[in-house]
Amino acid sequence: MTYAKGDRIALVHTDDPHTDLRPGETGTVTRYDPNLAQLSIAWDSGSTLSMLLDDGDEVRPA
């Protein structure tokens, strides 16, 4: 899947033990690096946690 700056997404899953984000939380894509499969997101909760799509993080369109 391709992502563009400004796309709205929702969290499906992350294994990151250092985040309070929970499935269903939403945010806005700020950057996508397809070479690293890294999706930078400004979460509505104030978090800026990036998703590592090749390492098990999963999002869906919001």
XYZ file of C-alpha atoms in Angstrom:
62
model
C 0.000 0.000 0.000
C 1.128 3.570 -0.670
C 0.690 6.419 1.790
C 0.761 10.166 1.181
C 1.261 13.102 3.523
C -2.130 14.045 4.950
C -3.683 10.559 4.702
C -5.761 9.623 7.745
C -5.003 6.239 9.270
C -6.033 4.134 12.251
C -3.839 1.840 14.306
C -4.574 -1.858 13.961
C -1.566 -3.287 15.855
C 1.844 -2.417 17.304
C 4.215 -4.428 19.504
C 5.976 -1.297 20.775
C 6.067 -1.659 24.575
C 6.817 2.041 25.093
C 3.592 3.489 23.680
C 0.154 4.156 25.115
C -1.398 3.971 21.632
C -4.203 1.436 21.349
C -5.925 -0.165 18.335
C -8.435 2.197 16.733
C -6.535 5.393 17.524
C -6.247 7.702 14.534
C -3.632 10.022 13.098
C -2.326 11.827 10.038
C 0.562 10.652 7.883
C 3.437 13.137 7.913
C 5.920 11.079 5.858
C 6.244 7.675 4.230
C 9.523 6.010 3.310
C 8.707 2.982 1.143
C 12.362 1.837 1.136
C 12.297 1.419 4.916
C 8.547 0.677 5.113
C 8.431 3.422 7.753
C 5.300 5.500 8.201
C 5.614 8.689 10.250
C 2.348 9.679 11.900
C 1.104 12.602 13.965
C -1.354 10.758 16.191
C -4.432 12.648 17.355
C -3.442 11.795 20.949
C -0.249 13.872 20.564
C 2.138 10.941 20.007
C 4.496 10.989 17.023
C 5.303 7.267 17.016
C 6.320 5.980 13.591
C 5.058 2.643 12.319
C 7.529 0.052 11.029
C 5.347 -1.811 8.572
C 7.867 -4.606 7.871
C 8.344 -5.240 11.593
C 4.753 -6.075 12.518
C 3.123 -2.657 12.928
C -0.206 -2.471 11.129
C -2.486 0.422 10.177
C -5.577 0.886 8.019
C -7.249 3.858 6.350
C -9.376 5.810 8.823
